[in-house]
Amino acid sequence: MNYKELADMIFPDAKEISYYEEKYPRRNLPEGAEVLRVAPSPTGNVHIGTIDQALIAKKLAKQTGGVFFLRIEDTDQKREIEGGISQIIEALKTFDLEPDEGMTSETEEIGNYGPYKQSERKDIYQAYAKYLLEQGKAYPCFATPEELEEMRAKQEVAKVRTGYYGVWAKYRNLPLDEAAEKIKAGMPYIIRFKSPGREDRKIQHKDIIKGKVDFPENDQDIVIIKADGLPTYHFAHLVDDHLMGTTIVTRGDEWLSSVPLHLQLFQEMGFKAPRYAHTPTLLKNDNGNKRKISKRKDPEAAASYYEEIGVPSLAVKEYLLNIANSTFENWRRQNKDLSIDDFEFHLNKMSVSGALFDMVKLADVSKIVISRFTAGEVYNESLKWAEKHDNELVEMLSDKEYSLKVLGIERGNAKPRKDIAKWSDVKENIIYMYDDKFLNSKQEYPYQVISDKESINKILELYIEKYYDENDDKQTWFDKIKDLAGEMGYAREVKEFKANPDSYKAHVGDVSTVLRVALTGRTNTPDMYEIMQVLGKTSVENRLRKAMEN
Ligand code: GLU
């Protein structure tokens, strides 16, 4: 029995690898074009880290005129959930990160390098495993779970590295005839890679993100084909990224330690290895400790969470780029109006260690992103969100013309309002602008410096009777508030008040506050002149009267 015969016995139907090498020719791409992919497993609840991976991969592919594809890694069928692929596809769509190639639904796909779902590639993996068997670079291993357990226990007692390597690799040198006998006898087995590595030798890996990293060579005879005939991650990575023509493997840095093994696999197979870029894990601050964002504990781990609370996907992407490239912030400061697509991303500018993903900072970024939206965009997006999550907001927005005016307050100017971080903030931010909400409910009036009923009512009454004219321009409007302040014996100017604090009880700003609180029930609002313009005469007067009666 020779290697070839054993290989034929194990995989009688597998094709020659030349068949696949021809079927999937090297991609004909311009110089510098990179091929990248995102390769999630359909385990449900797409992680925000997957979005981060996809964003980076797609950006680089686009930037270089290359290809971005989606591969579904479903070889661990125990972890798979129903609808898992659709969830991934939906999430990528939500974030506008659709791939050029890959799965487009649970069963359909686009592109010439498929199938893009690993469970459909069984024949391909087996062909490549057979090739390794033929070369004597792989072998069947008959170790039972008990045997492996026993080996592990012995290794622990002996205080040596655990794993299947060197003298511990019991079936590595099993005579081929014996192996054939066992297979004929129906003994269960898996296929292992015969590692040529030695632990006492070092290799150096040059990671695009992590830089130079030294590792001992791999000497583990890892499993390449499992008992169910499907490959392990390592072997699928080798076969898929080779055949699909990936030029840069971007993946989470939990895979960094597998690089020695992966480089060895490519080497033994005679393939050119891709370049690797191991991206920092997204971390969160948990009471002063940084830890991984966890699907189990943190709602923000789920890519779908942002749609639920109404953070625009654009804001999430902008924030992820912020974390990903230290140069982004500066670029954004200088290019306030450009799209993130115009930002040139560099893998080698990524942080080497973990990247802190902070919900408060995300909210700040989101406020700025939303401040660049037109009133129409804010209207459409918040309505879309409200239709799924908030009926009351839908009802408020049903008066489109008025709502556009409300949302247009302090928007579209040089310093747009930055008070909306997510669509779920919109209601609270604008509810006081709606008469049916404001006038028909009991109001709190948080008056400040001027807080006695008599002065307040005097101010409001004088304002309605003598000073309010809805046709005033902003300057006249403000001058009139000053006049009102003067008439009441308050300082017309804040300066004046500061110079002689003892001569006045309050100043024009305090009078404005009374008006603001009476009109809106709040001390903090966007520009009051604009608010009054939008409310219009009847509403302004009704509101001031209501406040007087309070
Ligand atoms: N399926 C692997 C994971 O989800 C993909 C790693 C890779 O991108 O190669 O971690």
Short mmCIF file of N, CA, C and O and ligand atoms in Angstrom, two decimals, residues 37-41 71 73 233 237 241 249-252 254-255, ligand 1:
data_model
loop_
_atom_site.label_atom_id
_atom_site.label_comp_id
_atom_site.label_asym_id
_atom_site.label_seq_id
_atom_site.Cartn_x
_atom_site.Cartn_y
_atom_site.Cartn_z
N ARG A 37 -12.19 39.52 2.03
CA ARG A 37 -13.47 38.89 2.31
C ARG A 37 -13.85 39.05 3.76
O ARG A 37 -13.02 39.35 4.61
N VAL A 38 -15.12 38.79 4.01
CA VAL A 38 -15.57 38.66 5.38
C VAL A 38 -16.13 37.24 5.43
O VAL A 38 -16.75 36.77 4.48
N ALA A 39 -15.83 36.55 6.53
CA ALA A 39 -16.14 35.11 6.54
C ALA A 39 -16.82 34.69 7.83
O ALA A 39 -16.30 33.89 8.60
N PRO A 40 -18.00 35.21 8.07
CA PRO A 40 -18.67 34.90 9.33
C PRO A 40 -19.31 33.51 9.34
O PRO A 40 -19.57 32.93 8.29
N SER A 41 -19.57 33.05 10.54
CA SER A 41 -20.32 31.80 10.71
C SER A 41 -21.77 32.16 11.00
O SER A 41 -22.03 33.12 11.73
N ARG A 71 -18.05 35.02 2.45
CA ARG A 71 -18.03 33.55 2.52
C ARG A 71 -18.70 33.12 3.82
O ARG A 71 -18.44 33.70 4.87
N GLU A 73 -19.03 30.58 6.66
CA GLU A 73 -18.24 29.51 7.26
C GLU A 73 -19.12 28.66 8.17
O GLU A 73 -19.25 28.91 9.36
N TYR A 233 -11.61 24.84 10.36
CA TYR A 233 -11.39 26.22 9.93
C TYR A 233 -10.06 26.35 9.18
O TYR A 233 -9.99 26.96 8.12
N HIS A 237 -9.73 27.52 5.38
CA HIS A 237 -9.05 28.80 5.12
C HIS A 237 -8.02 28.63 4.01
O HIS A 237 -7.96 29.40 3.05
N ASP A 241 -9.28 30.47 0.65
CA ASP A 241 -8.61 31.73 0.34
C ASP A 241 -7.63 31.57 -0.82
O ASP A 241 -7.37 32.51 -1.55
N VAL A 249 -5.89 38.62 3.95
CA VAL A 249 -6.84 38.06 4.90
C VAL A 249 -6.94 39.03 6.08
O VAL A 249 -5.99 39.20 6.83
N THR A 250 -8.09 39.71 6.16
CA THR A 250 -8.33 40.54 7.34
C THR A 250 -9.22 39.71 8.25
O THR A 250 -10.27 39.23 7.83
N ARG A 251 -8.81 39.54 9.46
CA ARG A 251 -9.62 38.76 10.40
C ARG A 251 -9.24 39.14 11.81
O ARG A 251 -8.22 39.78 12.05
N GLY A 252 -10.07 38.75 12.76
CA GLY A 252 -9.86 39.11 14.15
C GLY A 252 -8.52 38.60 14.68
O GLY A 252 -8.03 37.56 14.23
N GLU A 254 -7.73 37.13 17.20
CA GLU A 254 -7.69 35.84 17.90
C GLU A 254 -7.08 34.77 17.00
O GLU A 254 -6.69 33.70 17.46
N TRP A 255 -6.96 35.08 15.71
CA TRP A 255 -6.37 34.12 14.78
C TRP A 255 -4.87 34.29 14.59
O TRP A 255 -4.24 33.50 13.90
N1 GLU B 1 -15.31 32.15 10.49
C1 GLU B 1 -14.18 32.78 11.11
C2 GLU B 1 -14.65 33.59 12.27
O1 GLU B 1 -15.82 33.91 12.32
C3 GLU B 1 -13.55 33.70 10.10
C4 GLU B 1 -12.17 34.11 10.39
C5 GLU B 1 -11.61 34.61 9.07
O2 GLU B 1 -12.02 35.69 8.64
O3 GLU B 1 -10.81 33.91 8.49
O4 GLU B 1 -13.89 33.91 13.15
#
